[in-house]
């Protein structure tokens, strides 16, 4: 029965359970070890530290088998097609997909032992053929560039751990405002990180990113502290579906720190039009001095009456180091500055259930804001945010 055998697929799903440290994580670890032994050249495609890669792959594979058990193949097919197109930036070859399939098959068979029946064998064979076949086929069919290279033309340190970086791409990239891309920098080869452009696509290849240094984050630390004009970056094709329906309801946007970037891109795109739904943006940070883009937001709001901006900080006063960085106090005209946790400030005005809702920031902030809005009555289906595990 293969892909129609839900019972056999369930055995494969349970073998990959991410919450079982003995089953799922051990299986994925064994898979990579076996794959690198089977195809030595593959190891050079991955970063030196593999923990995050193994975790992400294990969760993705488990999700796929959850969908297959429920006989929902459309989403996994679309997911792996995009993954195949995107993996071209790593230099993945058709032979790598074949060795991946063989390594996964062998690892699953070894891990399941006596639970490996003829039915499970058939389900594993067909599902792994589907996964690797879709990825290889999508990569081969894609005619667009595998990546875009660009040069850093401006690096501005706007706060202690925040930087605005502008690049000029060798060739323009088309992306929708609100999308994100995968980025590799010369200081950290083979360590790709997701960043959201803070401006709409420009015909001359201009692109801008807002980056906050993450504790322990090699790439974000290098971007904030070490990036220099002339550095060459590599970008993947765009992902994500954040959007504003200009014919729809009014909009609530909630941005935590550099989570502002994709919302800023959407707002700048909307400013091209004379008529838009009303947009209310809450922009939050720890300190007032970290609301780095308030002058720009003030300027946009001053010329677009549909936009309202509410600055929010957790603390009322700035630390001493704030004097070393640009003053971000905007002219009068924005909403009153508010003090508190961003989810609390946003939801004290209600659940915003009649709005299009977009939330961007760190995973904890997004989860807390989403939970607070739902508790206040906002329908979950109205709340947009990027994947928290991207």
mmCIF file of C-alpha atoms in Angstrom:
data_model
loop_
_atom_site.group_PDB
_atom_site.id
_atom_site.type_symbol
_atom_site.label_atom_id
_atom_site.label_comp_id
_atom_site.label_asym_id
_atom_site.label_seq_id
_atom_site.Cartn_x
_atom_site.Cartn_y
_atom_site.Cartn_z
ATOM 1 C CA UNK A 1 0.000 0.000 0.000
ATOM 2 C CA UNK A 2 2.979 2.337 0.556
ATOM 3 C CA UNK A 3 1.832 5.936 0.943
ATOM 4 C CA UNK A 4 -1.754 4.808 1.516
ATOM 5 C CA UNK A 5 -0.818 2.624 4.496
ATOM 6 C CA UNK A 6 -1.420 4.951 7.448
ATOM 7 C CA UNK A 7 -0.439 2.298 9.979
ATOM 8 C CA UNK A 8 2.991 1.763 8.400
ATOM 9 C CA UNK A 9 3.507 5.519 8.040
ATOM 10 C CA UNK A 10 2.598 5.923 11.713
ATOM 11 C CA UNK A 11 5.511 3.638 12.644
ATOM 12 C CA UNK A 12 7.886 5.904 10.705
ATOM 13 C CA UNK A 13 6.325 9.024 12.237
ATOM 14 C CA UNK A 14 6.780 7.708 15.780
ATOM 15 C CA UNK A 15 10.404 6.781 15.086
ATOM 16 C CA UNK A 16 11.061 10.458 14.381
ATOM 17 C CA UNK A 17 9.164 11.890 17.378
ATOM 18 C CA UNK A 18 11.077 15.092 18.266
ATOM 19 C CA UNK A 19 10.047 14.967 21.939
ATOM 20 C CA UNK A 20 11.639 11.528 22.392
ATOM 21 C CA UNK A 21 15.411 12.026 22.950
ATOM 22 C CA UNK A 22 16.076 8.314 22.542
ATOM 23 C CA UNK A 23 14.114 7.890 19.330
ATOM 24 C CA UNK A 24 13.900 11.024 17.198
ATOM 25 C CA UNK A 25 17.115 12.884 18.064
ATOM 26 C CA UNK A 26 19.243 9.718 18.129
ATOM 27 C CA UNK A 27 17.891 8.611 14.766
ATOM 28 C CA UNK A 28 18.647 11.965 13.153
ATOM 29 C CA UNK A 29 22.151 11.989 14.633
ATOM 30 C CA UNK A 30 22.778 8.484 13.246
ATOM 31 C CA UNK A 31 21.407 9.543 9.869
ATOM 32 C CA UNK A 32 23.888 12.400 9.453
ATOM 33 C CA UNK A 33 26.779 10.234 10.642
ATOM 34 C CA UNK A 34 25.850 7.550 8.121
ATOM 35 C CA UNK A 35 25.260 10.059 5.320
ATOM 36 C CA UNK A 36 28.633 11.750 5.799
ATOM 37 C CA UNK A 37 30.333 8.349 5.771
ATOM 38 C CA UNK A 38 28.427 7.299 2.652
ATOM 39 C CA UNK A 39 29.049 10.558 0.769
ATOM 40 C CA UNK A 40 32.135 12.341 2.136
ATOM 41 C CA UNK A 41 31.652 15.438 -0.057
ATOM 42 C CA UNK A 42 28.321 16.214 1.625
ATOM 43 C CA UNK A 43 29.984 17.192 4.933
ATOM 44 C CA UNK A 44 31.485 20.299 3.349
ATOM 45 C CA UNK A 45 27.991 21.633 2.629
ATOM 46 C CA UNK A 46 27.175 21.961 6.339
ATOM 47 C CA UNK A 47 28.518 24.197 9.141
ATOM 48 C CA UNK A 48 30.971 22.768 11.684
ATOM 49 C CA UNK A 49 28.355 22.693 14.461
ATOM 50 C CA UNK A 50 25.391 20.494 13.539
ATOM 51 C CA UNK A 51 23.023 20.635 16.514
ATOM 52 C CA UNK A 52 20.660 23.259 15.088
ATOM 53 C CA UNK A 53 20.691 21.569 11.663
ATOM 54 C CA UNK A 54 19.858 18.165 13.157
ATOM 55 C CA UNK A 55 17.035 19.622 15.259
ATOM 56 C CA UNK A 56 15.477 21.496 12.337
ATOM 57 C CA UNK A 57 15.713 18.489 10.020
ATOM 58 C CA UNK A 58 14.234 16.139 12.632
ATOM 59 C CA UNK A 59 11.252 18.425 13.240
ATOM 60 C CA UNK A 60 10.670 18.864 9.501
ATOM 61 C CA UNK A 61 10.826 15.127 8.799
ATOM 62 C CA UNK A 62 8.460 14.332 11.667
ATOM 63 C CA UNK A 63 6.009 16.973 10.410
ATOM 64 C CA UNK A 64 6.075 15.412 6.947
ATOM 65 C CA UNK A 65 5.151 11.980 8.284
ATOM 66 C CA UNK A 66 2.384 13.516 10.420
ATOM 67 C CA UNK A 67 0.914 14.934 7.201
ATOM 68 C CA UNK A 68 1.336 11.641 5.333
ATOM 69 C CA UNK A 69 -0.371 9.681 8.117
ATOM 70 C CA UNK A 70 -3.348 12.031 7.736
ATOM 71 C CA UNK A 71 -3.194 11.519 3.952
ATOM 72 C CA UNK A 72 -2.316 15.161 3.367
ATOM 73 C CA UNK A 73 0.504 15.036 0.834
ATOM 74 C CA UNK A 74 -0.003 18.430 -0.830
ATOM 75 C CA UNK A 75 1.697 20.494 1.894
ATOM 76 C CA UNK A 76 4.777 18.228 2.190
ATOM 77 C CA UNK A 77 5.184 18.222 -1.588
ATOM 78 C CA UNK A 78 5.062 22.036 -1.698
ATOM 79 C CA UNK A 79 7.428 22.256 1.289
ATOM 80 C CA UNK A 80 10.053 19.966 -0.221
ATOM 81 C CA UNK A 81 9.759 21.598 -3.634
ATOM 82 C CA UNK A 82 10.650 24.946 -2.039
ATOM 83 C CA UNK A 83 13.391 23.269 -0.023
ATOM 84 C CA UNK A 84 14.866 21.774 -3.201
ATOM 85 C CA UNK A 85 14.840 25.119 -4.976
ATOM 86 C CA UNK A 86 16.413 26.817 -1.967
ATOM 87 C CA UNK A 87 19.092 24.159 -1.441
ATOM 88 C CA UNK A 88 20.691 25.092 -4.752
ATOM 89 C CA UNK A 89 22.513 27.840 -2.870
ATOM 90 C CA UNK A 90 24.467 25.182 -0.960
ATOM 91 C CA UNK A 91 25.733 23.583 -4.168
ATOM 92 C CA UNK A 92 23.630 20.429 -3.704
ATOM 93 C CA UNK A 93 23.937 17.972 -6.617
ATOM 94 C CA UNK A 94 21.536 15.215 -7.793
ATOM 95 C CA UNK A 95 23.911 12.580 -6.396
ATOM 96 C CA UNK A 96 23.534 14.106 -2.937
ATOM 97 C CA UNK A 97 19.784 13.450 -2.960
ATOM 98 C CA UNK A 98 20.381 9.817 -3.835
ATOM 99 C CA UNK A 99 22.923 9.315 -1.045
ATOM 100 C CA UNK A 100 20.545 11.120 1.338
ATOM 101 C CA UNK A 101 17.730 8.725 0.431
ATOM 102 C CA UNK A 102 19.951 5.677 0.944
ATOM 103 C CA UNK A 103 21.238 6.964 4.290
ATOM 104 C CA UNK A 104 17.737 7.719 5.575
ATOM 105 C CA UNK A 105 16.432 4.331 4.485
ATOM 106 C CA UNK A 106 19.289 2.459 6.164
ATOM 107 C CA UNK A 107 19.050 4.500 9.366
ATOM 108 C CA UNK A 108 15.289 4.007 9.671
ATOM 109 C CA UNK A 109 15.620 0.286 9.061
ATOM 110 C CA UNK A 110 18.377 -0.079 11.652
ATOM 111 C CA UNK A 111 16.550 2.040 14.235
ATOM 112 C CA UNK A 112 13.237 0.192 13.917
ATOM 113 C CA UNK A 113 14.770 -3.272 14.070
ATOM 114 C CA UNK A 114 12.063 -5.884 14.637
ATOM 115 C CA UNK A 115 9.351 -3.315 13.865
ATOM 116 C CA UNK A 116 10.569 -3.152 10.259
ATOM 117 C CA UNK A 117 7.940 -5.121 8.342
ATOM 118 C CA UNK A 118 7.308 -5.488 4.624
ATOM 119 C CA UNK A 119 4.587 -2.845 4.907
ATOM 120 C CA UNK A 120 6.909 -0.397 6.684
ATOM 121 C CA UNK A 121 9.602 -1.091 4.081
ATOM 122 C CA UNK A 122 7.202 -0.212 1.279
ATOM 123 C CA UNK A 123 6.000 2.938 3.053
ATOM 124 C CA UNK A 124 9.563 4.052 3.762
ATOM 125 C CA UNK A 125 10.695 3.406 0.201
ATOM 126 C CA UNK A 126 7.815 5.332 -1.366
ATOM 127 C CA UNK A 127 7.927 8.231 1.101
ATOM 128 C CA UNK A 128 11.689 8.716 0.789
ATOM 129 C CA UNK A 129 11.438 8.504 -2.999
ATOM 130 C CA UNK A 130 8.754 11.190 -2.813
ATOM 131 C CA UNK A 131 10.815 13.486 -0.554
ATOM 132 C CA UNK A 132 14.112 13.296 -2.450
ATOM 133 C CA UNK A 133 12.419 13.107 -5.856
ATOM 134 C CA UNK A 134 10.402 16.273 -5.273
ATOM 135 C CA UNK A 135 13.464 18.178 -4.013
ATOM 136 C CA UNK A 136 15.682 17.065 -6.896
ATOM 137 C CA UNK A 137 12.963 17.683 -9.491
ATOM 138 C CA UNK A 138 12.125 21.158 -8.196
ATOM 139 C CA UNK A 139 15.805 22.131 -8.110
ATOM 140 C CA UNK A 140 16.327 20.899 -11.666
ATOM 141 C CA UNK A 141 13.232 22.692 -12.972
ATOM 142 C CA UNK A 142 13.997 26.043 -11.351
ATOM 143 C CA UNK A 143 15.326 28.541 -13.899
ATOM 144 C CA UNK A 144 15.978 31.456 -11.542
ATOM 145 C CA UNK A 145 19.321 32.166 -9.849
ATOM 146 C CA UNK A 146 20.482 29.790 -7.114
ATOM 147 C CA UNK A 147 21.726 32.795 -5.115
ATOM 148 C CA UNK A 148 22.413 36.513 -5.263
ATOM 149 C CA UNK A 149 25.771 38.058 -4.342
ATOM 150 C CA UNK A 150 26.036 41.603 -3.073
ATOM 151 C CA UNK A 151 28.454 44.130 -1.584
ATOM 152 C CA UNK A 152 28.049 45.931 1.735
ATOM 153 C CA UNK A 153 27.914 49.651 0.959
ATOM 154 C CA UNK A 154 26.863 50.971 4.380
ATOM 155 C CA UNK A 155 27.097 49.721 7.972
ATOM 156 C CA UNK A 156 25.600 51.889 10.692
ATOM 157 C CA UNK A 157 25.792 50.964 14.373
ATOM 158 C CA UNK A 158 22.532 52.380 15.726
ATOM 159 C CA UNK A 159 22.738 50.985 19.262
ATOM 160 C CA UNK A 160 24.947 48.810 21.446
ATOM 161 C CA UNK A 161 23.844 45.571 19.772
ATOM 162 C CA UNK A 162 21.971 46.846 16.693
ATOM 163 C CA UNK A 163 23.204 47.586 13.181
ATOM 164 C CA UNK A 164 21.612 48.674 9.909
ATOM 165 C CA UNK A 165 23.396 47.178 6.911
ATOM 166 C CA UNK A 166 22.802 48.182 3.308
ATOM 167 C CA UNK A 167 24.019 46.206 0.279
ATOM 168 C CA UNK A 168 24.038 46.557 -3.475
ATOM 169 C CA UNK A 169 23.265 43.223 -5.147
ATOM 170 C CA UNK A 170 25.067 42.317 -8.352
ATOM 171 C CA UNK A 171 21.650 41.752 -9.922
ATOM 172 C CA UNK A 172 18.253 42.848 -8.590
ATOM 173 C CA UNK A 173 16.247 40.385 -6.533
ATOM 174 C CA UNK A 174 12.472 40.368 -6.755
ATOM 175 C CA UNK A 175 10.813 39.774 -3.408
ATOM 176 C CA UNK A 176 7.515 40.782 -1.869
ATOM 177 C CA UNK A 177 7.573 43.234 1.061
ATOM 178 C CA UNK A 178 7.432 41.200 4.271
ATOM 179 C CA UNK A 179 9.420 38.234 2.961
ATOM 180 C CA UNK A 180 12.766 37.032 4.329
ATOM 181 C CA UNK A 181 15.940 35.597 2.800
ATOM 182 C CA UNK A 182 18.756 33.315 3.939
ATOM 183 C CA UNK A 183 22.100 35.093 4.238
ATOM 184 C CA UNK A 184 25.739 33.965 4.367
ATOM 185 C CA UNK A 185 28.506 36.406 5.328
ATOM 186 C CA UNK A 186 32.269 36.047 4.745
ATOM 187 C CA UNK A 187 33.070 36.008 8.472
ATOM 188 C CA UNK A 188 30.969 32.835 8.967
ATOM 189 C CA UNK A 189 31.111 30.617 5.854
ATOM 190 C CA UNK A 190 28.435 27.890 5.568
ATOM 191 C CA UNK A 191 26.470 29.370 8.460
ATOM 192 C CA UNK A 192 23.280 30.670 6.865
ATOM 193 C CA UNK A 193 20.871 32.889 8.810
ATOM 194 C CA UNK A 194 17.437 34.289 7.976
ATOM 195 C CA UNK A 195 17.081 38.079 7.709
ATOM 196 C CA UNK A 196 14.159 40.226 6.558
ATOM 197 C CA UNK A 197 14.727 43.125 4.147
ATOM 198 C CA UNK A 198 13.556 46.399 5.683
ATOM 199 C CA UNK A 199 12.777 48.037 2.329
ATOM 200 C CA UNK A 200 10.820 46.909 -0.734
ATOM 201 C CA UNK A 201 12.790 45.453 -3.646
ATOM 202 C CA UNK A 202 14.739 48.104 -5.557
ATOM 203 C CA UNK A 203 15.392 47.934 -9.310
ATOM 204 C CA UNK A 204 19.077 48.786 -8.810
ATOM 205 C CA UNK A 205 19.622 45.891 -6.391
ATOM 206 C CA UNK A 206 19.646 47.941 -3.184
ATOM 207 C CA UNK A 207 18.634 45.967 -0.088
ATOM 208 C CA UNK A 208 18.768 46.769 3.632
ATOM 209 C CA UNK A 209 18.761 44.647 6.798
ATOM 210 C CA UNK A 210 18.314 45.480 10.484
ATOM 211 C CA UNK A 211 20.310 43.093 12.681
ATOM 212 C CA UNK A 212 20.362 42.644 16.440
ATOM 213 C CA UNK A 213 23.206 40.744 18.064
ATOM 214 C CA UNK A 214 21.864 37.522 19.574
ATOM 215 C CA UNK A 215 23.735 36.247 22.661
ATOM 216 C CA UNK A 216 25.903 33.372 21.476
ATOM 217 C CA UNK A 217 24.957 33.991 17.851
ATOM 218 C CA UNK A 218 28.076 33.835 15.674
ATOM 219 C CA UNK A 219 26.499 35.347 12.561
ATOM 220 C CA UNK A 220 24.560 38.189 14.205
ATOM 221 C CA UNK A 221 27.608 39.081 16.334
ATOM 222 C CA UNK A 222 29.817 39.198 13.236
ATOM 223 C CA UNK A 223 27.312 41.338 11.318
ATOM 224 C CA UNK A 224 26.956 43.882 14.127
ATOM 225 C CA UNK A 225 30.621 44.027 15.172
ATOM 226 C CA UNK A 226 32.702 42.992 12.174
ATOM 227 C CA UNK A 227 30.889 43.771 8.912
ATOM 228 C CA UNK A 228 32.678 46.362 6.806
ATOM 229 C CA UNK A 229 32.002 48.164 3.549
ATOM 230 C CA UNK A 230 33.156 45.987 0.684
ATOM 231 C CA UNK A 231 32.206 42.689 2.360
ATOM 232 C CA UNK A 232 30.589 40.244 -0.042
ATOM 233 C CA UNK A 233 27.375 38.555 1.123
ATOM 234 C CA UNK A 234 25.399 35.759 -0.494
ATOM 235 C CA UNK A 235 21.572 35.665 -0.332
ATOM 236 C CA UNK A 236 19.086 32.893 -1.083
ATOM 237 C CA UNK A 237 15.736 33.184 -2.817
ATOM 238 C CA UNK A 238 12.978 34.831 -0.734
ATOM 239 C CA UNK A 239 10.519 33.031 1.546
ATOM 240 C CA UNK A 240 7.516 33.919 3.662
ATOM 241 C CA UNK A 241 4.015 35.172 3.162
ATOM 242 C CA UNK A 242 3.448 38.179 5.434
ATOM 243 C CA UNK A 243 1.140 40.542 3.627
ATOM 244 C CA UNK A 244 -1.443 43.266 3.973
ATOM 245 C CA UNK A 245 -4.681 43.077 2.001
ATOM 246 C CA UNK A 246 -5.245 46.655 0.869
ATOM 247 C CA UNK A 247 -8.910 45.900 0.237
ATOM 248 C CA UNK A 248 -9.366 44.262 3.636
ATOM 249 C CA UNK A 249 -9.816 45.343 7.247
ATOM 250 C CA UNK A 250 -7.659 47.811 9.139
ATOM 251 C CA UNK A 251 -4.263 46.532 10.298
ATOM 252 C CA UNK A 252 -2.500 45.959 13.613
ATOM 253 C CA UNK A 253 1.280 45.534 13.435
ATOM 254 C CA UNK A 254 3.388 44.553 16.455
ATOM 255 C CA UNK A 255 7.184 44.763 16.100
ATOM 256 C CA UNK A 256 9.731 43.768 18.711
ATOM 257 C CA UNK A 257 13.171 45.319 18.091
ATOM 258 C CA UNK A 258 14.478 44.360 14.614
ATOM 259 C CA UNK A 259 11.215 42.495 14.005
ATOM 260 C CA UNK A 260 10.329 45.929 12.663
ATOM 261 C CA UNK A 261 12.189 45.221 9.399
ATOM 262 C CA UNK A 262 9.536 43.225 7.442
ATOM 263 C CA UNK A 263 6.713 45.447 8.739
ATOM 264 C CA UNK A 264 8.679 48.555 7.760
ATOM 265 C CA UNK A 265 9.051 47.116 4.247
ATOM 266 C CA UNK A 266 5.281 46.580 4.059
ATOM 267 C CA UNK A 267 4.577 50.108 5.349
ATOM 268 C CA UNK A 268 6.955 51.652 2.801
ATOM 269 C CA UNK A 269 5.276 49.688 0.045
ATOM 270 C CA UNK A 270 1.838 50.868 1.209
ATOM 271 C CA UNK A 271 3.044 54.478 1.161
ATOM 272 C CA UNK A 272 3.097 54.279 -2.649
ATOM 273 C CA UNK A 273 -0.716 54.340 -2.598
ATOM 274 C CA UNK A 274 -3.052 57.207 -1.761
ATOM 275 C CA UNK A 275 -5.624 55.019 -0.038
ATOM 276 C CA UNK A 276 -4.909 52.207 2.408
ATOM 277 C CA UNK A 277 -6.535 50.570 5.390
ATOM 278 C CA UNK A 278 -5.583 52.214 8.681
ATOM 279 C CA UNK A 279 -2.379 50.757 10.118
ATOM 280 C CA UNK A 280 -1.516 50.938 13.815
ATOM 281 C CA UNK A 281 2.078 49.926 14.576
ATOM 282 C CA UNK A 282 3.334 49.150 18.083
ATOM 283 C CA UNK A 283 7.139 49.272 18.041
ATOM 284 C CA UNK A 284 8.783 47.905 21.184
ATOM 285 C CA UNK A 285 12.241 47.484 22.711
ATOM 286 C CA UNK A 286 13.910 47.247 26.116
ATOM 287 C CA UNK A 287 14.969 50.921 26.290
ATOM 288 C CA UNK A 288 13.797 54.074 24.536
ATOM 289 C CA UNK A 289 17.214 54.420 22.886
ATOM 290 C CA UNK A 290 16.741 51.037 21.170
ATOM 291 C CA UNK A 291 13.710 52.256 19.215
ATOM 292 C CA UNK A 292 16.251 52.944 16.513
ATOM 293 C CA UNK A 293 13.941 53.733 13.600
ATOM 294 C CA UNK A 294 11.458 56.129 15.227
ATOM 295 C CA UNK A 295 12.626 59.179 13.189
ATOM 296 C CA UNK A 296 11.946 57.328 9.932
ATOM 297 C CA UNK A 297 8.584 56.063 11.170
ATOM 298 C CA UNK A 298 7.674 59.590 12.245
ATOM 299 C CA UNK A 299 8.520 60.885 8.772
ATOM 300 C CA UNK A 300 6.386 58.208 7.060
ATOM 301 C CA UNK A 301 3.461 58.761 9.456
ATOM 302 C CA UNK A 302 3.648 62.542 8.970
ATOM 303 C CA UNK A 303 2.976 62.095 5.246
ATOM 304 C CA UNK A 304 0.511 59.189 5.487
ATOM 305 C CA UNK A 305 -2.505 59.792 7.739
ATOM 306 C CA UNK A 306 -3.469 56.102 7.614
ATOM 307 C CA UNK A 307 -0.374 55.208 9.730
ATOM 308 C CA UNK A 308 -0.217 55.531 13.536
ATOM 309 C CA UNK A 309 2.894 54.567 15.517
ATOM 310 C CA UNK A 310 3.024 53.751 19.232
ATOM 311 C CA UNK A 311 6.520 53.459 20.741
ATOM 312 C CA UNK A 312 6.831 51.045 23.682
ATOM 313 C CA UNK A 313 9.802 50.344 25.971
ATOM 314 C CA UNK A 314 10.129 48.089 28.998
ATOM 315 C CA UNK A 315 12.059 50.742 30.953
ATOM 316 C CA UNK A 316 11.364 54.452 31.298
ATOM 317 C CA UNK A 317 14.988 55.592 31.390
ATOM 318 C CA UNK A 318 17.976 54.857 29.167
ATOM 319 C CA UNK A 319 21.269 53.290 30.299
ATOM 320 C CA UNK A 320 24.463 55.345 30.340
ATOM 321 C CA UNK A 321 25.769 53.746 27.125
ATOM 322 C CA UNK A 322 22.890 55.288 25.138
ATOM 323 C CA UNK A 323 24.916 58.522 24.869
ATOM 324 C CA UNK A 324 27.370 56.743 22.542
ATOM 325 C CA UNK A 325 24.750 56.203 19.826
ATOM 326 C CA UNK A 326 22.425 58.385 17.697
ATOM 327 C CA UNK A 327 19.505 60.075 19.453
ATOM 328 C CA UNK A 328 16.331 58.370 18.238
ATOM 329 C CA UNK A 329 13.868 60.768 19.837
ATOM 330 C CA UNK A 330 11.417 61.729 17.073
ATOM 331 C CA UNK A 331 9.795 65.130 16.647
ATOM 332 C CA UNK A 332 6.367 65.529 18.236
ATOM 333 C CA UNK A 333 3.529 63.829 16.414
ATOM 334 C CA UNK A 334 3.694 60.135 17.221
ATOM 335 C CA UNK A 335 1.451 58.524 19.781
ATOM 336 C CA UNK A 336 2.462 58.840 23.426
ATOM 337 C CA UNK A 337 5.407 56.665 24.441
ATOM 338 C CA UNK A 338 4.242 53.808 26.656
ATOM 339 C CA UNK A 339 6.094 51.730 29.255
ATOM 340 C CA UNK A 340 5.610 47.999 29.725
ATOM 341 C CA UNK A 341 5.840 44.592 28.111
ATOM 342 C CA UNK A 342 4.776 44.760 24.463
ATOM 343 C CA UNK A 343 1.999 42.083 24.681
ATOM 344 C CA UNK A 344 0.507 43.821 27.724
ATOM 345 C CA UNK A 345 0.536 47.278 26.153
ATOM 346 C CA UNK A 346 -0.999 46.043 22.899
ATOM 347 C CA UNK A 347 -3.808 44.048 24.522
ATOM 348 C CA UNK A 348 -4.833 46.694 27.034
ATOM 349 C CA UNK A 349 -6.696 48.219 24.081
ATOM 350 C CA UNK A 350 -8.594 44.962 23.494
ATOM 351 C CA UNK A 351 -8.199 41.925 21.267
ATOM 352 C CA UNK A 352 -8.031 43.766 17.933
ATOM 353 C CA UNK A 353 -10.144 40.929 16.543
ATOM 354 C CA UNK A 354 -11.505 43.030 13.676
ATOM 355 C CA UNK A 355 -8.007 43.736 12.290
ATOM 356 C CA UNK A 356 -5.481 42.095 10.032
ATOM 357 C CA UNK A 357 -2.771 41.288 12.619
ATOM 358 C CA UNK A 358 0.956 40.929 11.869
ATOM 359 C CA UNK A 359 3.434 40.153 14.661
ATOM 360 C CA UNK A 360 7.241 40.146 14.139
ATOM 361 C CA UNK A 361 10.122 39.721 16.556
ATOM 362 C CA UNK A 362 11.835 37.066 18.626
ATOM 363 C CA UNK A 363 10.020 33.716 19.055
ATOM 364 C CA UNK A 364 9.166 34.330 22.738
ATOM 365 C CA UNK A 365 7.770 37.780 22.009
ATOM 366 C CA UNK A 366 5.706 36.494 19.072
ATOM 367 C CA UNK A 367 4.315 33.593 21.094
ATOM 368 C CA UNK A 368 3.474 35.814 24.068
ATOM 369 C CA UNK A 369 1.801 38.463 21.903
ATOM 370 C CA UNK A 370 -0.172 35.903 19.934
ATOM 371 C CA UNK A 371 -1.367 34.182 23.125
ATOM 372 C CA UNK A 372 -2.340 37.516 24.681
ATOM 373 C CA UNK A 373 -4.307 38.590 21.599
ATOM 374 C CA UNK A 374 -6.129 35.249 21.390
ATOM 375 C CA UNK A 375 -6.966 35.465 25.109
ATOM 376 C CA UNK A 376 -8.521 38.854 24.394
ATOM 377 C CA UNK A 377 -10.653 37.400 21.602
ATOM 378 C CA UNK A 378 -8.597 37.802 18.420
ATOM 379 C CA UNK A 379 -9.250 34.912 15.985
ATOM 380 C CA UNK A 380 -6.003 32.899 15.555
ATOM 381 C CA UNK A 381 -6.511 32.766 11.787
ATOM 382 C CA UNK A 382 -6.227 36.569 11.622
ATOM 383 C CA UNK A 383 -2.741 36.582 13.174
ATOM 384 C CA UNK A 384 0.191 36.391 10.768
ATOM 385 C CA UNK A 385 3.819 35.734 11.736
ATOM 386 C CA UNK A 386 6.828 34.046 10.180
ATOM 387 C CA UNK A 387 7.700 30.445 11.161
ATOM 388 C CA UNK A 388 9.208 30.587 14.647
ATOM 389 C CA UNK A 389 11.768 27.895 13.827
ATOM 390 C CA UNK A 390 13.064 29.411 10.590
#
